[in-house]
XYZ file of C-alpha atoms in Angstrom:
469
model
C 27.969 -9.617 2.358
C 32.826 -17.826 3.031
C 37.514 -21.253 1.743
C 38.734 -23.878 1.206
C 42.488 -24.909 2.263
C 45.235 -22.867 0.252
C 48.229 -23.439 -0.952
C 50.529 -21.495 -2.532
C 50.331 -23.155 -5.678
C 46.899 -23.401 -5.281
C 45.958 -19.394 -5.366
C 47.065 -19.182 -8.882
C 45.238 -22.584 -10.034
C 42.153 -21.238 -8.700
C 42.332 -17.231 -10.031
C 41.765 -19.308 -13.202
C 39.746 -21.430 -11.777
C 37.765 -19.026 -10.814
C 37.973 -16.997 -14.496
C 37.060 -20.131 -16.041
C 33.843 -20.669 -13.860
C 33.261 -17.380 -14.061
C 33.366 -16.936 -17.483
C 30.905 -20.069 -18.008
C 28.487 -19.886 -15.215
C 24.750 -20.219 -16.521
C 22.758 -16.711 -15.699
C 22.044 -14.884 -18.360
C 23.059 -11.297 -17.063
C 21.706 -8.137 -18.282
C 23.273 -4.116 -16.552
C 20.078 -2.392 -16.307
C 18.750 -0.149 -19.016
C 17.829 3.517 -19.069
C 14.412 2.768 -19.852
C 14.155 0.406 -16.281
C 16.283 2.902 -14.651
C 14.200 6.006 -15.707
C 11.719 6.625 -13.076
C 14.775 6.421 -10.818
C 16.271 8.477 -12.019
C 13.173 11.365 -12.486
C 12.599 10.634 -8.642
C 16.514 11.158 -7.835
C 17.804 13.364 -10.332
C 18.809 16.023 -7.382
C 20.971 13.605 -5.392
C 22.496 11.901 -8.739
C 25.871 12.190 -8.720
C 28.065 14.392 -9.654
C 28.796 13.426 -13.615
C 25.080 12.328 -13.677
C 23.834 15.588 -13.080
C 25.329 17.673 -15.747
C 23.606 15.431 -18.881
C 20.651 16.590 -19.990
C 18.582 13.576 -21.255
C 19.290 12.933 -24.028
C 22.608 13.464 -23.283
C 22.137 10.432 -20.364
C 20.576 8.472 -21.717
C 23.457 7.593 -24.794
C 25.978 7.726 -21.905
C 24.220 5.463 -19.906
C 25.430 1.722 -20.181
C 29.303 3.293 -19.831
C 28.246 5.100 -16.756
C 26.344 1.683 -15.724
C 29.547 -0.662 -16.626
C 31.818 2.262 -14.984
C 30.241 2.671 -12.069
C 30.152 -1.064 -11.832
C 32.955 -1.220 -11.610
C 34.472 0.923 -9.185
C 32.401 -1.116 -6.489
C 33.738 -3.878 -7.339
C 36.719 -2.464 -6.980
C 35.966 -1.135 -3.016
C 35.720 -4.860 -2.771
C 39.596 -4.308 -2.173
C 39.274 -2.361 0.541
C 36.531 -4.648 2.849
C 40.098 -6.343 1.787
C 41.681 -4.480 4.205
C 39.000 -4.467 6.644
C 39.317 -8.275 6.633
C 43.353 -7.303 7.402
C 42.520 -5.231 9.990
C 40.210 -8.256 11.996
C 42.633 -10.572 11.741
C 45.210 -8.045 13.924
C 42.496 -6.482 15.728
C 41.059 -10.528 16.755
C 43.053 -13.095 15.796
C 44.021 -15.854 18.530
C 46.350 -18.216 16.727
C 49.289 -16.309 16.184
C 49.945 -14.235 19.741
C 49.361 -14.208 23.068
C 48.162 -10.668 23.241
C 45.158 -8.734 24.229
C 42.773 -8.618 21.453
C 41.316 -4.892 20.426
C 38.381 -4.905 21.282
C 35.643 -1.608 20.464
C 36.321 0.007 23.808
C 41.090 -0.791 22.868
C 40.490 0.711 19.238
C 38.902 3.522 19.846
C 41.963 4.911 22.813
C 44.240 3.125 20.516
C 47.187 5.533 20.413
C 45.564 7.677 22.664
C 46.795 4.953 25.320
C 50.102 4.020 25.886
C 49.029 0.414 26.779
C 46.721 -0.364 23.776
C 49.366 1.006 21.554
C 51.863 -1.798 22.765
C 49.911 -3.953 22.905
C 48.620 -3.520 19.127
C 51.976 -3.274 17.769
C 53.622 -6.242 19.408
C 49.858 -8.126 17.800
C 51.034 -6.728 14.688
C 54.617 -7.967 15.475
C 53.365 -11.183 15.533
C 50.734 -11.296 12.629
C 53.596 -10.119 10.564
C 56.389 -13.070 11.779
C 53.374 -15.641 11.126
C 52.625 -13.934 7.182
C 56.410 -14.264 6.811
C 56.073 -17.879 7.186
C 52.445 -18.932 7.175
C 52.395 -22.915 6.876
C 49.137 -24.484 5.397
C 47.179 -22.467 7.483
C 44.175 -20.888 4.629
C 44.000 -17.185 6.081
C 47.609 -16.097 6.856
C 47.611 -17.817 3.179
C 45.231 -15.483 2.049
C 45.779 -12.189 3.581
C 49.401 -12.622 2.986
C 49.086 -13.231 -0.893
C 46.317 -10.173 -0.966
C 49.003 -7.864 0.676
C 52.129 -9.497 -1.879
C 49.219 -8.314 -4.940
C 49.451 -4.841 -3.382
C 53.809 -5.039 -3.301
C 54.048 -5.351 -0.317
C 57.435 -8.571 0.753
C 58.736 -10.145 3.897
C 62.422 -11.198 3.087
C 63.926 -8.374 4.604
C 63.555 -6.018 8.048
C 62.552 -3.460 5.500
C 60.475 -5.057 3.751
C 58.763 -6.152 6.982
C 58.478 -2.183 7.840
C 56.561 -1.737 5.652
C 54.347 -3.868 5.986
C 54.639 -2.867 10.037
C 53.068 0.302 8.264
C 50.984 -0.896 6.482
C 48.899 -2.761 9.432
C 48.684 0.021 11.612
C 47.619 2.375 9.446
C 45.036 0.561 8.446
C 43.814 0.017 12.424
C 44.292 4.214 12.510
C 41.854 4.210 9.698
C 39.245 1.777 10.817
C 39.678 3.643 14.452
C 38.631 6.631 13.033
C 35.718 5.918 10.156
C 33.877 3.927 12.899
C 35.044 6.473 15.531
C 33.063 9.124 12.938
C 29.557 6.066 12.923
C 29.682 5.642 15.702
C 28.584 9.767 16.507
C 27.042 10.241 13.436
C 24.780 6.964 15.346
C 24.750 9.583 18.062
C 23.895 12.446 16.279
C 20.804 10.769 14.167
C 19.222 9.246 17.321
C 19.985 13.141 19.537
C 17.662 14.205 16.566
C 14.751 12.958 17.110
C 14.048 12.247 13.737
C 10.521 10.415 12.754
C 11.563 7.272 13.040
C 12.008 6.634 9.133
C 13.826 8.593 8.789
C 15.926 7.589 10.874
C 15.887 3.713 9.063
C 16.802 5.877 6.104
C 19.838 7.247 7.402
C 21.169 4.294 9.439
C 20.189 2.312 6.109
C 23.163 3.157 3.230
C 25.599 4.595 6.556
C 28.839 2.430 4.846
C 28.031 3.979 0.815
C 31.673 5.360 0.799
C 32.783 2.057 3.091
C 34.628 -0.657 1.178
C 32.571 -3.551 0.901
C 33.403 -6.690 3.643
C 32.393 -9.832 3.638
C 32.261 -10.936 6.601
C 29.089 -11.509 8.556
C 27.434 -14.556 11.030
C 24.596 -16.076 12.304
C 22.961 -12.884 13.921
C 21.067 -11.962 11.075
C 20.241 -15.273 9.663
C 17.870 -15.208 13.616
C 15.890 -12.681 12.678
C 15.808 -13.974 8.812
C 14.733 -17.229 10.876
C 12.236 -15.229 12.614
C 10.446 -12.953 10.000
C 9.934 -16.123 8.119
C 7.602 -17.241 10.905
C 5.931 -14.402 11.212
C 5.101 -14.847 7.761
C 4.001 -18.151 7.654
C 1.834 -17.814 10.512
C -0.023 -14.301 9.187
C -0.370 -16.571 5.635
C 1.286 -14.778 3.280
C 4.333 -17.483 3.143
C 2.095 -20.787 2.161
C 2.871 -24.660 2.628
C 5.907 -25.943 0.334
C 5.054 -22.989 -1.571
C 8.629 -21.683 -1.660
C 10.504 -22.862 -4.459
C 13.052 -20.494 -5.601
C 15.346 -18.815 -3.518
C 17.976 -15.178 -4.443
C 20.206 -14.567 -1.654
C 22.263 -11.699 -2.102
C 26.014 -11.824 -0.349
C 25.465 -14.430 1.206
C 29.433 -13.937 2.687
C 31.626 -15.164 4.112
C 33.122 -16.126 7.708
C 36.595 -15.319 7.969
C 37.705 -13.452 10.726
C 34.492 -13.420 13.200
C 34.432 -9.481 14.175
C 31.360 -10.367 17.098
C 33.013 -13.013 18.816
C 37.109 -12.902 18.037
C 37.148 -16.239 15.950
C 39.893 -17.222 13.420
C 40.227 -20.340 14.826
C 38.271 -22.375 12.792
C 38.301 -21.871 7.671
C 36.113 -19.797 6.298
C 32.851 -20.486 5.987
C 29.724 -19.297 4.849
C 25.938 -19.307 6.791
C 23.522 -18.385 4.695
C 22.761 -20.119 2.345
C 22.186 -23.216 4.854
C 20.122 -21.284 7.862
C 18.105 -19.823 4.982
C 17.291 -23.826 3.313
C 17.111 -24.849 7.483
C 14.481 -22.142 8.240
C 11.691 -22.632 5.681
C 12.150 -26.661 6.427
C 12.401 -26.457 9.594
C 8.673 -24.345 9.209
C 7.285 -26.682 6.289
C 7.580 -23.927 3.701
C 9.401 -25.123 1.198
C 9.884 -29.026 0.618
C 13.761 -30.079 0.254
C 13.177 -32.161 -3.034
C 11.829 -29.590 -4.662
C 13.498 -26.011 -3.092
C 16.765 -24.189 -5.274
C 18.933 -21.110 -3.946
C 20.811 -19.236 -6.068
C 23.594 -17.007 -4.638
C 24.642 -13.456 -5.973
C 27.545 -12.003 -5.141
C 30.205 -9.822 -7.159
C 33.135 -11.161 -5.452
C 35.484 -13.832 -6.250
C 35.869 -15.373 -3.204
C 32.572 -16.071 -2.039
C 31.808 -17.710 -5.329
C 34.661 -19.868 -5.021
C 33.811 -21.052 -1.920
C 30.319 -21.546 -2.709
C 31.405 -23.895 -5.801
C 34.069 -25.469 -4.216
C 31.448 -26.786 -2.288
C 29.205 -27.913 -4.819
C 31.640 -29.698 -6.339
C 32.399 -31.548 -2.306
C 28.789 -32.009 -2.265
C 29.366 -33.909 -6.641
C 32.000 -36.647 -4.789
C 29.564 -37.546 -1.665
C 31.305 -34.930 1.206
C 29.275 -32.679 3.464
C 30.518 -29.213 4.784
C 31.257 -28.578 8.589
C 29.926 -25.761 9.614
C 31.570 -23.634 12.631
C 29.681 -21.915 14.829
C 30.409 -19.946 18.026
C 29.061 -17.592 20.751
C 29.981 -15.203 23.431
C 29.233 -16.589 26.760
C 29.382 -14.277 29.360
C 26.054 -11.905 27.698
C 23.225 -13.112 28.302
C 21.512 -13.863 24.886
C 17.830 -13.918 24.494
C 15.777 -17.022 24.955
C 15.234 -17.342 21.858
C 18.499 -16.768 20.181
C 20.082 -19.057 22.542
C 17.563 -22.317 21.140
C 17.601 -20.383 17.599
C 21.726 -21.404 18.101
C 20.967 -24.689 19.069
C 19.377 -25.955 16.422
C 20.728 -24.729 13.433
C 21.440 -27.282 11.240
C 18.903 -30.181 12.319
C 16.810 -29.748 9.248
C 20.149 -30.124 6.744
C 22.309 -31.431 8.568
C 23.482 -33.498 11.921
C 25.701 -32.419 14.995
C 29.605 -32.738 13.651
C 33.042 -32.224 16.539
C 33.678 -28.385 17.503
C 37.015 -27.371 16.720
C 38.246 -26.824 20.409
C 38.327 -23.007 21.693
C 41.413 -21.498 22.065
C 42.359 -20.551 25.629
C 42.594 -16.597 25.066
C 38.632 -16.712 24.197
C 37.731 -18.701 27.203
C 34.408 -17.144 26.763
C 33.084 -18.596 24.110
C 31.225 -21.547 23.516
C 31.020 -22.841 20.438
C 28.763 -25.533 18.554
C 29.013 -27.599 14.480
C 26.708 -28.474 12.809
C 27.800 -30.807 9.101
C 25.091 -29.714 5.945
C 24.131 -33.384 4.079
C 26.110 -33.336 0.453
C 22.134 -33.424 -1.134
C 21.537 -30.193 0.630
C 24.733 -28.263 -0.277
C 23.990 -29.434 -4.210
C 21.005 -27.536 -4.363
C 22.525 -23.911 -3.526
C 24.079 -22.341 -7.349
C 26.661 -19.495 -7.472
C 26.102 -16.591 -10.062
C 28.293 -13.891 -10.157
C 25.557 -10.269 -9.958
C 25.697 -7.086 -9.330
C 22.297 -6.988 -8.031
C 23.057 -2.716 -8.323
C 23.462 -2.386 -11.527
C 22.572 -6.225 -13.439
C 19.364 -7.673 -13.086
C 18.678 -11.650 -15.085
C 15.541 -11.919 -17.226
C 13.026 -14.811 -16.318
C 10.771 -16.695 -17.556
C 7.841 -15.954 -14.894
C 8.309 -20.031 -13.796
C 11.893 -19.562 -12.890
C 11.083 -15.971 -10.751
C 12.235 -16.268 -6.698
C 9.578 -16.492 -5.073
C 11.862 -14.941 -2.376
C 14.799 -13.199 -2.199
C 17.419 -11.868 1.257
C 20.292 -9.556 1.234
C 21.173 -9.175 5.144
C 24.316 -6.356 5.713
C 24.346 -5.716 2.210
C 22.217 -2.647 0.987
C 24.604 -0.820 3.202
C 26.589 -0.270 1.357
C 25.436 1.525 -0.652
C 23.124 5.308 -0.741
C 19.435 5.828 -1.528
C 20.573 6.194 -5.090
C 21.976 2.950 -5.913
C 19.599 0.995 -3.083
C 16.171 1.893 -5.471
C 17.811 0.671 -9.316
C 18.664 -1.989 -7.501
C 14.502 -2.607 -5.351
C 13.959 -1.784 -9.038
C 16.150 -5.060 -10.878
C 14.892 -6.859 -7.670
C 11.396 -6.192 -8.939
C 12.189 -7.773 -12.013
C 13.093 -11.248 -10.804
C 10.438 -11.783 -8.179
C 7.224 -13.627 -8.677
C 4.250 -11.387 -8.320
C 2.973 -11.619 -4.430
C 7.121 -12.751 -3.625
C 9.135 -11.394 -1.147
C 12.625 -9.453 -0.459
C 12.938 -9.237 3.089
C 16.058 -7.146 4.094
C 17.589 -5.771 7.273
C 18.016 -2.426 6.014
C 15.296 0.300 5.574
C 15.055 0.485 1.651
C 15.003 3.753 -0.580
C 12.887 4.312 -3.724
C 9.719 3.297 -2.724
C 6.758 3.569 -5.831
C 9.071 2.906 -7.726
C 9.304 -0.853 -8.264
C 6.621 -2.968 -7.756
C 8.535 -3.617 -4.462
C 6.346 -2.476 -1.651
C 7.267 -2.430 1.721
C 4.395 -4.182 3.946
C 5.663 -4.650 7.387
C 8.669 -5.740 9.367
C 9.754 -8.278 11.888
C 11.867 -6.950 15.065
C 13.636 -9.661 17.043
C 15.987 -9.301 20.105
C 18.924 -10.646 20.218
C 19.992 -10.613 23.487
C 18.577 -8.855 27.372
C 21.081 -5.850 26.663
C 18.248 -4.356 23.732
C 20.255 -5.748 21.271
C 18.241 -6.252 18.443
C 17.774 -6.766 14.290
C 14.600 -5.711 11.779
C 13.794 -7.214 8.717
C 12.276 -5.932 6.388
C 9.209 -7.361 3.995
C 8.998 -6.120 0.509
C 6.911 -7.605 -1.023
C 6.024 -7.218 -5.429
C 2.497 -6.525 -6.247
C -0.029 -9.332 -7.618
């Protein structure tokens, strides 16, 4: 599954303002009922959480409302570990607070084994602590300092700073272990010679035990753009017939872990990327298009809310688009990067590339206020909640990328059932996850679009799920 400039008093004001705004949201959100979940419960009866498996049907029915709300709270708590991962990515990739080399993936896997890389990581940690102790007005550092203070850390004494240091390095080791495990799991899957559908299914819930991160980048949006082009070319989407779109987990580009960038402010990309592509292919009318974002993160929701508030004051929204110039990207992806935003904005002044990242190219787009105002954020967990919508307000399309991978098959099937109730007949759910739950809702897998990102074989696949008519 995107910020505003922070000051210390701002943090307190936003926390109150965000609560008041979320509490006053317009959506009528309801948790999935036992009756609505029953088809999923029956199919996944051997894969249910332990606390449900031991219940007979009568006790499960009476326990379900409490269980689903408790599980929602547990999932939202995983945002805290996701924030730890964001902090660790700032430690690994940040270029604004240190002159040390970045900790790329090969370096991460050698941390603790290679003395030079271990020393470099320790130096980066000390540099980060120094800036967190005196963050000035920088949004990245203020946000991460506030996160650490919420967890009980402080920066006044040498002993307090040493506690922060141990915590940062422990998280670096945790990330190393996690991703080494994911790497080995993927190697084992690829060597297993399992059927393609089985490999896709296992890959699509790889992070079900991991903290939920907010990070995002342009790559899945290119795949969505090409999927929309495919659907239009096949006549499955009609000219100017897309009116309402929902985006699940739009995310925040806080520390871009792909390009290693922390020198521009946090931003959200997907709502504007989708809008731009729909208009490029003539699938929506700019005067009638509406986009709703659903996210469980107050940071994401408040960020979009702030952009809407700025739009009301006739201020636009600038998106920075970094690109690694050392990679040989596909011509289609490069063309997409070059034209991103041309339907809804205009070229803007990009942040200068730091000398520590000379390989980066960067361009910027300023989104016009009349398009910002079309995006409305709502706090909702689509795995356990749904918004009852009259047929005239159901979505023509729902998009969720890099979000369902944080859930196992049972919860993916619940999400599929919830979203099926919110998309119109013949409407689409587009995702880069192969979702469990086929046949348990009206959303059926209808096809896929696979795009090449680079000449090295990097690809992205978008699966099309269509609601039966």
